[in-house]
Coordinates of C-alpha atoms and ligand atoms in Angstrom, one line a residue:
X1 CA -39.6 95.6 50.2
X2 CA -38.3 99.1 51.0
X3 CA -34.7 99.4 51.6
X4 CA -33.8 99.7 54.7
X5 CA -31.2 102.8 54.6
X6 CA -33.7 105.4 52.8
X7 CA -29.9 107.1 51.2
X8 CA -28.5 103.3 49.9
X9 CA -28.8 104.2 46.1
X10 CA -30.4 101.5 43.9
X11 CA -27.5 99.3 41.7
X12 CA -28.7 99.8 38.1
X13 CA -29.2 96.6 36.3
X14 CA -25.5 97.7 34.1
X15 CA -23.6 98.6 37.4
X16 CA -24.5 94.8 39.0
X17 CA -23.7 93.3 35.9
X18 CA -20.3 94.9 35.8
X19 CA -19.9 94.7 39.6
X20 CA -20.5 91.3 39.6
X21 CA -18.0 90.4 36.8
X22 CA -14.8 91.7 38.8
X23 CA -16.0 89.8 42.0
X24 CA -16.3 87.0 39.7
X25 CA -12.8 87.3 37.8
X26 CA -11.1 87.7 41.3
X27 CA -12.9 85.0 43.2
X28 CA -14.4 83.1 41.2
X29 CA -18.1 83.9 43.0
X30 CA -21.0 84.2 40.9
X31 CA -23.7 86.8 42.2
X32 CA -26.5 84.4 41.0
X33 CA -29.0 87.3 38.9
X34 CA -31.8 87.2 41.3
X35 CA -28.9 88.3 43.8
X36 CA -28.8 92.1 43.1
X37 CA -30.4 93.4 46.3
X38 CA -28.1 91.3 48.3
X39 CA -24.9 92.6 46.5
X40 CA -26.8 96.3 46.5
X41 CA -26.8 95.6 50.9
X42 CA -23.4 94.3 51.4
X43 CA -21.1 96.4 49.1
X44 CA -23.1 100.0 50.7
X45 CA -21.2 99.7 53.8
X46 CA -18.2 100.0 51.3
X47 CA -19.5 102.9 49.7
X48 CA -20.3 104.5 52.9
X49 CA -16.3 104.0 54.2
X50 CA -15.0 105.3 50.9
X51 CA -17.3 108.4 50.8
X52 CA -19.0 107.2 47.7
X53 CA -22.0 108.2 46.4
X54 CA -23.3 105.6 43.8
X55 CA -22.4 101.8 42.3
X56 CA -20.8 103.5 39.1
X57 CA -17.9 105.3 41.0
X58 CA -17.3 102.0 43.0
X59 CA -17.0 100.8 40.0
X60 CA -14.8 103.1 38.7
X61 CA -12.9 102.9 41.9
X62 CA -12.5 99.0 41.6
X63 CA -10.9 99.2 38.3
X64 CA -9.1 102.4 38.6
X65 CA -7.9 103.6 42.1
X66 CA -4.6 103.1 43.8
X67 CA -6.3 101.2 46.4
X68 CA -8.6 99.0 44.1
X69 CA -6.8 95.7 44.9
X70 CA -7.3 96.5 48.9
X71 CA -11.0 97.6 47.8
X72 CA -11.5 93.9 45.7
X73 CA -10.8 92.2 48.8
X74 CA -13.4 94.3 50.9
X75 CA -16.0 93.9 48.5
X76 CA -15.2 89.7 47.4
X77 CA -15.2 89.8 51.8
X78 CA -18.4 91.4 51.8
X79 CA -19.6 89.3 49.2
X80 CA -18.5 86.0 50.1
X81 CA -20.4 83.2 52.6
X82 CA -18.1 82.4 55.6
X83 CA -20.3 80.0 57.5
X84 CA -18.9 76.9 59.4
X85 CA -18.2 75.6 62.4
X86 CA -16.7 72.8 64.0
X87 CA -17.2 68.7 63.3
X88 CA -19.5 70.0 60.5
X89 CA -20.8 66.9 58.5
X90 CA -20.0 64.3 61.0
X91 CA -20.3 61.3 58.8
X92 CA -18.0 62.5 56.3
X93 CA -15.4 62.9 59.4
X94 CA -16.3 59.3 60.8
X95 CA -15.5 58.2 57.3
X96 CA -11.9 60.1 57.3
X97 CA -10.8 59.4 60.2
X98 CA -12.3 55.2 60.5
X99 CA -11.2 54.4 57.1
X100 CA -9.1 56.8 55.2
X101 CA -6.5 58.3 58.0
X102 CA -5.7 54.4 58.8
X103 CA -5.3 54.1 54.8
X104 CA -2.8 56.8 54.9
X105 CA -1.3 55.5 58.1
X106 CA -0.3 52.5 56.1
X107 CA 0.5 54.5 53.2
X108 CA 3.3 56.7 54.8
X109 CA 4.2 54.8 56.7
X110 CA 8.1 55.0 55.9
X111 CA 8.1 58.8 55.8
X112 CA 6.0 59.4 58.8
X113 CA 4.9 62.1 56.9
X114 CA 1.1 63.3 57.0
X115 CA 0.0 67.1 54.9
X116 CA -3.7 67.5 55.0
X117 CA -5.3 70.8 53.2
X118 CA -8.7 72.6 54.1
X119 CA -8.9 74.8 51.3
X120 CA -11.5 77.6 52.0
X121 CA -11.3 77.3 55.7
X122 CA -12.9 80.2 57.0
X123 CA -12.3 81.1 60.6
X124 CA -10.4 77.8 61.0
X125 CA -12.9 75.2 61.8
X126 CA -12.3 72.8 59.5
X127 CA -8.5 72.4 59.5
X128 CA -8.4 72.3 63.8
X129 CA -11.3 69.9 63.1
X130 CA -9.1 67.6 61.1
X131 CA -5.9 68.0 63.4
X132 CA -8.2 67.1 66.4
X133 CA -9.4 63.8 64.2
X134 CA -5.6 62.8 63.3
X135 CA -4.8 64.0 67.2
X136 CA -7.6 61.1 68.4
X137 CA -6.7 58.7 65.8
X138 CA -3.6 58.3 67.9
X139 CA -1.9 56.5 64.7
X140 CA 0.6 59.7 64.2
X141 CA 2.5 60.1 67.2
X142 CA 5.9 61.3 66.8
X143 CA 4.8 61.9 62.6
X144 CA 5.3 65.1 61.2
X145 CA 1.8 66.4 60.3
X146 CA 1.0 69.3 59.1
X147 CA -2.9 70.5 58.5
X148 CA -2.5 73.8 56.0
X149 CA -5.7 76.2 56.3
X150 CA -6.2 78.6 53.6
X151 CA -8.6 81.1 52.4
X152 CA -9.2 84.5 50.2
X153 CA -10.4 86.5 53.3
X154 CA -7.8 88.0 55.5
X155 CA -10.3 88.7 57.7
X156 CA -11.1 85.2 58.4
X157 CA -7.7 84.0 58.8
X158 CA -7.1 86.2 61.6
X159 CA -9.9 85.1 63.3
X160 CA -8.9 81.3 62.4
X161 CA -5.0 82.5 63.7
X162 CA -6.7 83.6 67.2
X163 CA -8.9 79.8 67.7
X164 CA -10.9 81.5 70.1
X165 CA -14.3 80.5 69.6
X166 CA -18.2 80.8 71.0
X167 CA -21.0 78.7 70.8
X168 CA -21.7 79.0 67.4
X169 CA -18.9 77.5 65.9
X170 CA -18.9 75.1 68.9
X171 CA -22.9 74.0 68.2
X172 CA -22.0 70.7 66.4
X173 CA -18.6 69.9 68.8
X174 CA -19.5 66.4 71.0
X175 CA -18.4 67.3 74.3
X176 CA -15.4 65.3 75.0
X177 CA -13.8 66.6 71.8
X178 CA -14.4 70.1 73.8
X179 CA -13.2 68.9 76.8
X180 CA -10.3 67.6 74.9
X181 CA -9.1 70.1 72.8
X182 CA -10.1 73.3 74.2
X183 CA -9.6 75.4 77.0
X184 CA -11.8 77.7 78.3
X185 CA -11.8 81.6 77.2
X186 CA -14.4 83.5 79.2
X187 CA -18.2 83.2 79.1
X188 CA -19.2 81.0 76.6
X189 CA -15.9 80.7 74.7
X190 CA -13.1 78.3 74.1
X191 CA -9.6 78.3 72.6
X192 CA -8.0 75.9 71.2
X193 CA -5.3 74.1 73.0
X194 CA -1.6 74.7 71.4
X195 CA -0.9 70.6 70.7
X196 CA -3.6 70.8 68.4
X197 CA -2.6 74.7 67.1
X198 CA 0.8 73.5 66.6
X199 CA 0.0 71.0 63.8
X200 CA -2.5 73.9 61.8
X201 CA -0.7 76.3 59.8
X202 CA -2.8 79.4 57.7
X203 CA -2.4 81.1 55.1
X204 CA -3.6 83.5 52.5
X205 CA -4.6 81.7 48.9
X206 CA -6.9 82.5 46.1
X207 CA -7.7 78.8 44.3
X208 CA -8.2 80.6 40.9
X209 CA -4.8 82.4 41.2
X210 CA -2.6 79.7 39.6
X211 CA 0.5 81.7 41.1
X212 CA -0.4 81.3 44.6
X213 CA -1.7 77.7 43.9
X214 CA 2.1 76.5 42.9
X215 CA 2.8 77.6 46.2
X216 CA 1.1 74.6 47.8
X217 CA 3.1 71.6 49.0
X218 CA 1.5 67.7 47.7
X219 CA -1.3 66.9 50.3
X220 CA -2.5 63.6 51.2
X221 CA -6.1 64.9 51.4
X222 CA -7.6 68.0 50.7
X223 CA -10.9 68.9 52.6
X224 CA -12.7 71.3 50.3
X225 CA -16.7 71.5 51.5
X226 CA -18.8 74.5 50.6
X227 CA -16.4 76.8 48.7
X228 CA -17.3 75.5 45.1
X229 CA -21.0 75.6 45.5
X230 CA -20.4 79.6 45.1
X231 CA -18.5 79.1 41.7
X232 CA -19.5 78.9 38.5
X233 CA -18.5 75.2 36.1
X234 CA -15.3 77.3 34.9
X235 CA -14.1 78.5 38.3
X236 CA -14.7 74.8 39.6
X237 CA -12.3 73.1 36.5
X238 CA -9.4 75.6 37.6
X239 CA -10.1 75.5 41.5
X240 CA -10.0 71.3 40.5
X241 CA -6.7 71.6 38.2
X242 CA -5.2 73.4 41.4
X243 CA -6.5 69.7 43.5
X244 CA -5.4 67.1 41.2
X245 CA -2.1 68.9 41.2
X246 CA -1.3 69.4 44.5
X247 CA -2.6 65.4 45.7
X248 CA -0.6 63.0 45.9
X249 CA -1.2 59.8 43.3
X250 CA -4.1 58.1 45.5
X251 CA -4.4 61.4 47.4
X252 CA -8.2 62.0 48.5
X253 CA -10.7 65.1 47.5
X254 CA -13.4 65.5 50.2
X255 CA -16.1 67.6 48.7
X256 CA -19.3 69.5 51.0
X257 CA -22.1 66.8 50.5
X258 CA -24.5 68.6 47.7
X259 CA -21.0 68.6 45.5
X260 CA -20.3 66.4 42.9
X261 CA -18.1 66.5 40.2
X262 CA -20.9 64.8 37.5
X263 CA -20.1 66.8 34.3
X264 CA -17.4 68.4 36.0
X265 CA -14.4 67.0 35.6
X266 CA -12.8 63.1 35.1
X267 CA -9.5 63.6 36.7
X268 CA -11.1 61.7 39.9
X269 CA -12.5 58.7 40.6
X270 CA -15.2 57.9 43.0
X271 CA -14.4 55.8 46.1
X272 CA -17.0 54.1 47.9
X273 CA -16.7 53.9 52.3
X274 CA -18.7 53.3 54.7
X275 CA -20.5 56.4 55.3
X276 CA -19.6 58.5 52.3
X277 CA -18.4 59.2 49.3
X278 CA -15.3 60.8 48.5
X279 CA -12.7 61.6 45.5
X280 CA -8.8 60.6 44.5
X281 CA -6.8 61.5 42.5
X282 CA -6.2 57.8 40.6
X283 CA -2.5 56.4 41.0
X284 CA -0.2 55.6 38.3
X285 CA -0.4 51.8 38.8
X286 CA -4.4 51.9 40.1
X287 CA -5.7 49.5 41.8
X288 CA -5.3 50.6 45.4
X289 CA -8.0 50.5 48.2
Ligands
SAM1 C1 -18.9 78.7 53.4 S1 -17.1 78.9 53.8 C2 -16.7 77.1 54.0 C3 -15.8 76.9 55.2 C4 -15.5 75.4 55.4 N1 -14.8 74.8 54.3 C5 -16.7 74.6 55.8 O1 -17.2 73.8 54.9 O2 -17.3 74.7 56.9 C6 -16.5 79.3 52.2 C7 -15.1 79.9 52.2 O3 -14.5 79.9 50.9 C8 -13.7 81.1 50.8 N2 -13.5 81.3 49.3 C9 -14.4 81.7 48.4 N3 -13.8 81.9 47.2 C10 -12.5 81.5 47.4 C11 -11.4 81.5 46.5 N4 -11.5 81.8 45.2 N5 -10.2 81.1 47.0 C12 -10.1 80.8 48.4 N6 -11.1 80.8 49.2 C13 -12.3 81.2 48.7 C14 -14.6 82.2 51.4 O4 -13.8 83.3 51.8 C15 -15.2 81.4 52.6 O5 -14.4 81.6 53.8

C-alpha cells in the first residue's frame, strides 16, 4: 500500500531493529517484526516535531541528545496501545466484587484497611471502575481505601487526573452505575463524582523500572489486564517479580482474560470462582479460601 505522506521516509530494516530495541529496553514493548510500517506511521509525527529528516538521526537523537529521555517517552507514547474503558470484562468484575472484595472484607477486617492497584491504567478506567465496585459493595464504609492508578504515559494520566469522559469509554457502563457515579459534563460527557475521585490516587510508574516499583505500597489486589500482552516472556517475569512483591500473602493478581501465566512463572497459584479465574500470591501457612 502506498504510504500515505508521500515525504514519510521508509525505516530501513537496521533502523527498526534498533528502534525497536530502545522502546523495548524502556518499556518493555515488543514491536512484533511484521509491525514495521506501524512503528514507521507513529514515530513520523515525532520526526516531523523534531525537524528530522530520517529513522537513523531519531535514532541517534534517542541515544544521544539532551532531550532523549523526554523523546523515549514520546515515542514508547506513540508506540504504546492505550485502549479501555469502563466496567471492561464484566464477569471478571462480578467475580471481584461477589466473591473476592467480601474475602478481603473479612480479611482486614481489624485494620479497616483496603489498597487495590490497576497497574497500566490508562486514562483511568479501570481504577475508578474498581473504586465504584468497592463504593457499591457498601462493605467499606468508614475504611480507609485507597485504589492506586499508574501508568508509563504522562499523557494518559492527565487525562485519567481530569475523569472527564465521552461515550467511548462510557460504551460498556450499565446505566445506574452512570447515574451513580457520574455527573454530567456537556454533550455527551460525564465526570466522575469526587466520593469516588477521592479514593483513586495516579501516578507515574514504569513496571520494568525496579526503582520506581519499590515505590509501591503492599496491595490487596492488583488489577493488571492488557498491559502484558504487549511484552515479551522476559518483560512479563520482571513486571511479575514487581506483583508477587508488592501483594500481600493471599493478595490476588487479576490478569486481562487471553493472559495466563502457563510457562510463565510459579510464584502464583490459580484460584477457581464463580465466573473466572484469577491469581494469588500463596500465603505462608496456605490453605485459605
Ligand atoms: C491497553 S492499556 C490497558 C488499560 C487497562 N488496564 C485495561 O485493561 O483496560 C495498556 C496500558 O499499559 C501501559 N504500559 C505499557 N507498558 C508499560 C510499562 N512498562 N509500565 C507501565 N505501564 C505500561 C500503556 O501506556 C497503556 O496505557
Amino acid at each position: 500500500m502506498a504510504s500515505a505522506d508521500p515525504d514519510r521516509p521508509e525505516m530501513t530494516p537496521e533502523e527498526f531493529r534498533l528502534l525497536r530495541e530502545l522502546v523495548y529496553a524502556h518499556s518493555g514493548i515488543l514491536v512484533r517484526d511484521d509491525l514495521k510500517f506501524v512503528m514507521e506511521r507513529r514515530l513520523w509525527p515525532r520526526l516531523e516535531a523534531l525537524g528530522l529528516a530520517g529513522y537513523a538521526a531519531y535514532y541517534q537523537y534517542l541515544r544521544y541528545d539532551e532531550g532523549r529521555a523526554a523523546e523515549l517517552e514520546a515515542s514508547v507514547e506513540a508506540l504504546a496501545t492505550h485502549e479501555t474503558y469502563f466496567f471492561r470484562e464484566p464477569l471478571q468484575l462480578e467475580a471481584f466484587a461477589g466473591e473476592l472484595l467480601p474475602l478481603l472484607h473479612v480479611r482486614n477486617g481489624r485494620q479497616k484497611r483496603l489498597r487495590l492497584w490497576s497497574a497500566g491504567c490508562s486514562s483511568g478506567e479501570e481504577a475508578y471502575t474498581l473504586a465504584m465496585l468497592v463504593q457499591d459493595a457498601r462493605l467499606f464504609d468508614g475504611w480507609d481505601v485507597e485504589v492506586l492508578g499508574t501508568d508509563l504515559s504522562r499523557r494518559v494520566l492527565a487525562a485519567a487526573r481530569r475523569a472527564e469522559y465521552g461515550p467511548s469509554a462510557l460504551r460498556a457502563a450499565p446505566p445506574e452505575a452512570l447515574s451513580r457515579h457520574f455527573d454530567p459534563a456537556g454533550p455527551g460527557r460525564f465526570r466522575v463524582k469526587d466520593g469516588v475521585r477521592a479514593a483513586v490516587a495516579f501516578g507515574h510508574l514504569n513496571l520494568l523500572d525496579p526503582n520506581q516499583g519499590q515505590l509501591v505500597p503492599r496491595m490487596d489486589a492488583i488489577f493488571c489486564r492488557n498491559v502484558m500482552i504487549y511484552f515479551d516472556l522476559a518483560a512479563r517475569k520482571r513486571a511479575l517479580k514487581l506483583f508477587h512483591d508488592t501483594l500481600v500473602d493471599g493478595g490476588y493478581l487479576l490478569l486481562g482474560h487471553s493472559e495466563s501465566l502457563i510457562n510463565v512463572t510459579a510464584d502464583f497459584e490459580l484460584v477457581h470462582l464463580k465466573t473466572d479465574l484469577v491469581y494469588r500470591r500463596p500465603t505462608r501457612r496456605g490453605g485459605e479460601p
